[in-house]
Coordinates of C-alpha atoms in Angstrom, one line a residue:
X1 CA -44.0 -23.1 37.4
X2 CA -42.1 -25.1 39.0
X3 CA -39.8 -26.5 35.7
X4 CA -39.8 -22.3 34.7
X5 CA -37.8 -21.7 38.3
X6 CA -36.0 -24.8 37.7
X7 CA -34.7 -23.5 33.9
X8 CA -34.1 -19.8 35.7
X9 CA -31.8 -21.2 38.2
X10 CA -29.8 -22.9 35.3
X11 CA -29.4 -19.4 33.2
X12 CA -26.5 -18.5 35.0
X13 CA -24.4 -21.8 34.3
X14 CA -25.2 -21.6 30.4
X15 CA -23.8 -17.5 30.3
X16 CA -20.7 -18.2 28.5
X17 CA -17.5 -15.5 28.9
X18 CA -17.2 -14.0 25.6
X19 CA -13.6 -12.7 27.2
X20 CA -12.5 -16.7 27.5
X21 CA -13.1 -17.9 24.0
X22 CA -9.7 -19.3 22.7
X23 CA -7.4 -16.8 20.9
X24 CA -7.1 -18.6 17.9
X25 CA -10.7 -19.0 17.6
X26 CA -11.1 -15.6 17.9
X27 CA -8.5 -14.8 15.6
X28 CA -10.8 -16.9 12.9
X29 CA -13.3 -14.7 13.3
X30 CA -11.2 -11.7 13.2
X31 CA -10.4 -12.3 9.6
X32 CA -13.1 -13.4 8.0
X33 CA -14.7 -9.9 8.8
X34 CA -15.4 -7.9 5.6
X35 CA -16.2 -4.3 7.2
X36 CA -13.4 -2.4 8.6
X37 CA -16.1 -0.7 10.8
X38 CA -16.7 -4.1 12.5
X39 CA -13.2 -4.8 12.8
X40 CA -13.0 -2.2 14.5
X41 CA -15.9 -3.1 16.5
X42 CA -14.7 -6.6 17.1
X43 CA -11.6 -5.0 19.4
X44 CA -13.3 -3.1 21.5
X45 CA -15.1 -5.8 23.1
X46 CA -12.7 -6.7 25.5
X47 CA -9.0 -7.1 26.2
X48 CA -8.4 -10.5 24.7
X49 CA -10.2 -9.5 22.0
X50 CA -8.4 -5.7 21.4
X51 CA -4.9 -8.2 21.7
X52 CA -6.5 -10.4 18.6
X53 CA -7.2 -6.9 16.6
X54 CA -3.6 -5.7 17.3
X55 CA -2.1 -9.0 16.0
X56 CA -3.9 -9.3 13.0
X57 CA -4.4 -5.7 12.0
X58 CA -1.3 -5.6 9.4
X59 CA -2.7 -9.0 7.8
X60 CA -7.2 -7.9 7.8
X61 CA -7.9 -10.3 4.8
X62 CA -8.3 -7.5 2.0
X63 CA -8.8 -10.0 -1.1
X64 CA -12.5 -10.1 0.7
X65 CA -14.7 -7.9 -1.6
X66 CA -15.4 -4.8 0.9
X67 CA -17.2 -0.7 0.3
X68 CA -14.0 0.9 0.0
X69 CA -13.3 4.1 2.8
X70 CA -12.6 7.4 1.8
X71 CA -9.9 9.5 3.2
X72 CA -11.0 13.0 3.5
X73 CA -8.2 15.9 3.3
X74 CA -6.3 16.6 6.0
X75 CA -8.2 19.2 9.0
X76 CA -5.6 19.0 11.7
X77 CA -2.4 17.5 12.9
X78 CA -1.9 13.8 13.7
X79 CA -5.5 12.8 13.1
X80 CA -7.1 11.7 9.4
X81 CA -11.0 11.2 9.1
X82 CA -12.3 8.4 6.9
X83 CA -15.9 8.1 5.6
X84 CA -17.8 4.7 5.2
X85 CA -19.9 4.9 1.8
X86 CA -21.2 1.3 3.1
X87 CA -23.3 3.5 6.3
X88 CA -21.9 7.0 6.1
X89 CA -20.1 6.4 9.3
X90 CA -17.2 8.9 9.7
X91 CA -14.4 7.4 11.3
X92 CA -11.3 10.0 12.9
X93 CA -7.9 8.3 13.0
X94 CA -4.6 9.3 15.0
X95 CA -2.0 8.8 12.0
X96 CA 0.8 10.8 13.1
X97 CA 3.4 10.1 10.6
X98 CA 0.7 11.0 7.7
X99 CA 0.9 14.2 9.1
X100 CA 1.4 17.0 6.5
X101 CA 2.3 14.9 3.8
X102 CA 0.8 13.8 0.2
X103 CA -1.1 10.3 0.9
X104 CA -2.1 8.0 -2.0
X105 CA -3.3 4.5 -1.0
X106 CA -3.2 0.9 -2.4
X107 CA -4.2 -2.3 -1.0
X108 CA -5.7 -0.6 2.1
X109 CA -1.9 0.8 2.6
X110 CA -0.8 4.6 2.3
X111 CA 2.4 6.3 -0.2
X112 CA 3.1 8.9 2.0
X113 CA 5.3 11.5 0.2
X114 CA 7.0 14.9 2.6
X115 CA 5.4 18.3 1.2
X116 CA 8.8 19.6 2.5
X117 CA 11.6 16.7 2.7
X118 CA 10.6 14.9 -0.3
X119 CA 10.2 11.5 2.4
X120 CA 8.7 8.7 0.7
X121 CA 7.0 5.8 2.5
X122 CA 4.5 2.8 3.0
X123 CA 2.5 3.4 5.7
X124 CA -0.3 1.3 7.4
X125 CA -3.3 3.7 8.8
X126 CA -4.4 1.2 11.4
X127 CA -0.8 -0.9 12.6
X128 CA 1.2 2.0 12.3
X129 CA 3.7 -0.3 10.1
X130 CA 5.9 2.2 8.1
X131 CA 8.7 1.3 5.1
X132 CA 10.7 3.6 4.4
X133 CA 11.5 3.5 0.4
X134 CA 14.4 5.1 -0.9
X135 CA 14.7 9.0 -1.7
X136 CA 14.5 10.6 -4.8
X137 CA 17.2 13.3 -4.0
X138 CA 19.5 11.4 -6.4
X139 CA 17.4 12.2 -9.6
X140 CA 18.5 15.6 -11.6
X141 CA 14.8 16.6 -11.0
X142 CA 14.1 15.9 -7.2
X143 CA 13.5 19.7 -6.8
X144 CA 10.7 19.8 -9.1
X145 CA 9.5 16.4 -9.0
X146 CA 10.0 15.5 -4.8
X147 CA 6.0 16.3 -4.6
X148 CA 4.7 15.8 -7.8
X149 CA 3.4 11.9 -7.1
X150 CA -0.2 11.8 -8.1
X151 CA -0.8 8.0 -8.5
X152 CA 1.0 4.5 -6.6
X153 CA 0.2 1.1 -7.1
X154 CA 1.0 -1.9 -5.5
X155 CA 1.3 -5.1 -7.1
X156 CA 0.9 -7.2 -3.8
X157 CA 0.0 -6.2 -0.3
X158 CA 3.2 -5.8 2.1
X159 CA 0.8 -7.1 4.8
X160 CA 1.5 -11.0 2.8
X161 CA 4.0 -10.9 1.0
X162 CA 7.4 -9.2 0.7
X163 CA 7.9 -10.1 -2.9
X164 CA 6.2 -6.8 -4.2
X165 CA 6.4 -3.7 -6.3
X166 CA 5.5 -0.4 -6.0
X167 CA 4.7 2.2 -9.1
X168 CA 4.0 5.3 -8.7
X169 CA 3.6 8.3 -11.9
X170 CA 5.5 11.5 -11.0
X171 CA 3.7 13.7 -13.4
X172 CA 5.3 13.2 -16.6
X173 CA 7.2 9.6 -16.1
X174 CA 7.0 5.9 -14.3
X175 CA 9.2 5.1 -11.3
X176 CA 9.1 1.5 -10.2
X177 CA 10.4 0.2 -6.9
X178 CA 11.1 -3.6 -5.8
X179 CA 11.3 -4.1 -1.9
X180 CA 14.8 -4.4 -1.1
X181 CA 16.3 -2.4 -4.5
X182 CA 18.2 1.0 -2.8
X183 CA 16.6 2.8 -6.0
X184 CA 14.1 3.7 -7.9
X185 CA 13.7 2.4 -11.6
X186 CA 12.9 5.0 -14.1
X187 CA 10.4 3.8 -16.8
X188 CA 11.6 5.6 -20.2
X189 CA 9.8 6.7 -23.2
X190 CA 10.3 5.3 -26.8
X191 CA 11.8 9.0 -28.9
X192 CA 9.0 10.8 -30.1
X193 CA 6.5 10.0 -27.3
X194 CA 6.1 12.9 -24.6
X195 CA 3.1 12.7 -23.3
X196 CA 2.5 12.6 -19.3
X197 CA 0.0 9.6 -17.9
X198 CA -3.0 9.8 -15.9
X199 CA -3.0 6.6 -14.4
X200 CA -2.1 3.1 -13.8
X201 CA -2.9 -0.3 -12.7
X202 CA -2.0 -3.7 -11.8
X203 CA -3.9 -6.2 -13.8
X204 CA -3.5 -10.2 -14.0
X205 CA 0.5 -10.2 -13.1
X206 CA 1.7 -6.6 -15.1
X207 CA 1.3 -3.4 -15.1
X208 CA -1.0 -1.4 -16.9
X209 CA -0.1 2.6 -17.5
X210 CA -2.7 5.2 -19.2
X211 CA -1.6 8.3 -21.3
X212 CA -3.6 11.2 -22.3
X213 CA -3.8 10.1 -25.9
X214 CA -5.4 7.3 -24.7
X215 CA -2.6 4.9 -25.6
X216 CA -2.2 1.6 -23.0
X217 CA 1.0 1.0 -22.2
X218 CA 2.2 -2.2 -20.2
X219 CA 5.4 -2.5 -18.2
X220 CA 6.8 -5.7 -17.9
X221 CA 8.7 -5.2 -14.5
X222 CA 10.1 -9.1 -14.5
X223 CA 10.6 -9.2 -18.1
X224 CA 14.2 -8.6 -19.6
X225 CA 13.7 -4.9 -20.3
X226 CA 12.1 -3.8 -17.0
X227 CA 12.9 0.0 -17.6
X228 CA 10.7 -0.2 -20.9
X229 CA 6.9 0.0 -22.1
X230 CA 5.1 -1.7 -24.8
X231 CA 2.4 0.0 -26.3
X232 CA -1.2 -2.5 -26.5
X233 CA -3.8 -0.5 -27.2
X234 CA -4.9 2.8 -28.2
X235 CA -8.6 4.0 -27.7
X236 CA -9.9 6.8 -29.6
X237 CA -9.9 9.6 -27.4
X238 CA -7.8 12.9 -27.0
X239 CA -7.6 14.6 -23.6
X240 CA -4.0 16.7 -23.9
X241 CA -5.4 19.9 -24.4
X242 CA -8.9 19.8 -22.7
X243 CA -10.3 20.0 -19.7
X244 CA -10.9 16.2 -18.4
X245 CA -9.4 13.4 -16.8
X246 CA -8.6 9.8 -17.4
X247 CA -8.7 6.3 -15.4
X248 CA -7.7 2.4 -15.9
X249 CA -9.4 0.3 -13.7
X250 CA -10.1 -3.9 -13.9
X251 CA -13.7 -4.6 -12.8
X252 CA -14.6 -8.5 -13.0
X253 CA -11.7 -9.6 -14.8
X254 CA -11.5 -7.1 -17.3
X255 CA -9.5 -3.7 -18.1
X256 CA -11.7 -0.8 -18.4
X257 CA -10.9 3.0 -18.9
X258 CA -13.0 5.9 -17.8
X259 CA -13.2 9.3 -18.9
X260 CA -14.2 12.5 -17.0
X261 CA -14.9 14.9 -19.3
X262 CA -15.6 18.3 -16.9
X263 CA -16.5 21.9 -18.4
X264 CA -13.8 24.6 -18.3
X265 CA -13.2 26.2 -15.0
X266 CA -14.8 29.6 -13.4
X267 CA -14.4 31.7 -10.1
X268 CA -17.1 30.2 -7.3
X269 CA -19.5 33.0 -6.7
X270 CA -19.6 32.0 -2.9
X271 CA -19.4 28.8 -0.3
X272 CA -22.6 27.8 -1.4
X273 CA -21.8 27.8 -5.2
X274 CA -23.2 24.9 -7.5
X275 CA -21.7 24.7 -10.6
X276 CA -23.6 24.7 -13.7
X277 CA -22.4 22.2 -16.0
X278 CA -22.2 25.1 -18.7
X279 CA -19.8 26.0 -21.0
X280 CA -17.4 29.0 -19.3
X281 CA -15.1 30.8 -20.8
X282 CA -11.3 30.0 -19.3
X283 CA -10.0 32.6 -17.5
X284 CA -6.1 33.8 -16.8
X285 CA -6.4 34.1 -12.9
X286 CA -6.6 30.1 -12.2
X287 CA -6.3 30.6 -8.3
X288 CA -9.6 28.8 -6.6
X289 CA -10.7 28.1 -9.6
X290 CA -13.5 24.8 -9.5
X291 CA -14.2 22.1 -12.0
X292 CA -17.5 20.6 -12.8
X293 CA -18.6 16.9 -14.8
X294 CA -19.9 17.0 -17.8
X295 CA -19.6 13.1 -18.8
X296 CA -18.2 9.8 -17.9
X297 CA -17.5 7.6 -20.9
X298 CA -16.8 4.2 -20.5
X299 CA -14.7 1.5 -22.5
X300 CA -13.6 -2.0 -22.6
X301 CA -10.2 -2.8 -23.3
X302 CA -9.8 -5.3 -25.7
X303 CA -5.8 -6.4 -25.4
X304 CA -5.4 -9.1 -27.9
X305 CA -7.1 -6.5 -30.8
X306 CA -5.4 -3.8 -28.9
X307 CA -8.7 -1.1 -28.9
X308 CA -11.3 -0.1 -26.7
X309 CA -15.2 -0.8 -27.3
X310 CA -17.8 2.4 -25.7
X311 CA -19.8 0.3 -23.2
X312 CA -22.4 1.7 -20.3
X313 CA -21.3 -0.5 -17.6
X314 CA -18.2 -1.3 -15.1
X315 CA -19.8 -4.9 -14.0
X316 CA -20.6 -5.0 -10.6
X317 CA -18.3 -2.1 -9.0
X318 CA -18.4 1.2 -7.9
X319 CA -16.4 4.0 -9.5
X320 CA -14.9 7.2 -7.5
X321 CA -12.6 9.4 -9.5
X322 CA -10.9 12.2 -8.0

């Protein structure tokens, strides 16, 4: 009993101050977290350790493999909710300058894009770091095109590097921009070829652009010709005039492309409505109309023979297409 009392009354000296542990230590730790939940976590510990999260936040190691969040749409001003797929764990987020704009995120950074003033931007969700990128006012189509951005891609995080480039598809062409050029370079077509892409991606150094068509284009932004595309492969699909969506995506070294094929639309009967995945006929009122999945095919993308081989796996990822 005696050694038990005398082991009690050493507890007290062997508590250790979490608060004290040296900064860079902590700062160590700070980035070799893979969750963004328990990055979060990790600053609200204690001071010293919410200073660590607020130096570090612009540069949280995101070449670790990580459950992506997903943004939901935007409920009410200033704040943006994210949702954890990894627990389900909804997370709400003051962003102020996201508010009521177009977001589209690479590299865990957001293209934010004015519904009314045609601003375009880099914007970090949890530093608050914003770069502003050059307007599109000068092009003969700003009016039409200031909010038609539906995909950007980074080709390096601005949280590493400043040597980086941003692409983004504005409905019917491809826009490049380098930090530190005072304009956007326009991507233009061969004659002949007029039809708009669906996505794009940066894969080992270049990138990578998707048509309807199914033709694979890549744009060699450091080459000599950086406003051109090379076509390198066409897969044997046709989505112009049907109801369906593409994606080019690299999982585990390789370039895949998805397609959504989705049945024609149809007025939802009420909130509760689950659509059938039936065949509807289209009708000429397309106000709140919904879309339904019928299909996701999958291919490979062979570069060097320049086609695409059906396959019913993406490797070891996980696939959300909106």
């Amino acid at each position: 009993m005696a050694q038990l009392s005398d082991r009690s009354e050493l507890q007290p000296d062997l508590l250790v101050d979490w608060s004290e542990l040296h900064h860079d230590l902590l700062v160590l730790i700070a980035r070799r977290l893979n969750l963004i939940e328990d990055y979060l976590s990790f600053g609200s510990v204690c001071k010293s350790w919410h200073v660590v999260v607020v130096a570090t936040k612009c540069n949280f190691n995101s070449d670790l493999p990580r459950v992506p969040w997903l943004m939901l749409a935007e409920e009410e001003e200033d704040c943006r909710k994210f949702f954890s797929l990894y627990n389900s764990m909804i997370l709400k987020k003051r962003i102020p300058k996201a508010t009521g704009k177009w977001c589209m995120e690479s590299m865990g950074w957001l293209n934010t894009v004015g519904e009314d003033d045609g601003e375009i931007s880099l914007l970090h969700p949890f530093s608050g770091v914003e770069i502003e990128l050059p307007h599109q006012r000068d092009y003969h189509d700003y009016p039409w095109m200031r909010t038609s951005i539906r995909k950007a891609v980074l080709s390096a995080s601005p949280s590493h590097t400043s040597d980086y480039l941003l692409m983004v598809i504005d409905v019917k062409f491809i826009r490049f921009w380098r930090s530190g050029d005072l304009r956007w370079t326009k991507i233009y077509w061969e004659e002949g070829t007029h039809f708009p892409y669906s996505d794009i991606v940066y894969f080992n150094g270049h990138f990578y652009a998707l048509d309807f068509t199914g033709c694979i284009v890549v744009c060699d932004v450091t080459g000599p010709e950086p406003n051109k595309r090379h076509v390198v492969a066409q897969l044997p699909f046709y989505l112009r005039h049907s109801r369906g969506q593409t994606y080019i995506l690299e999982s585990l070294g390789s370039l895949f492309v998805v397609v959504r094929n989705g049945c024609l639309p149809r007025l939802p009967e009420d909130d509760f409505d689950r659509i059938p995945l039936t065949f509807i006929q289209q009708v000429e009122n397309e106000e709140n109309l919904i879309h339904g999945t019928l299909q996701f095919i999958v291919y490979r993308v062979d570069l060097a023979a320049g086609q695409g081989t059906q396959t019913r796996e993406l490797g070891d990822s996980f696939f959300s297409g909106c």
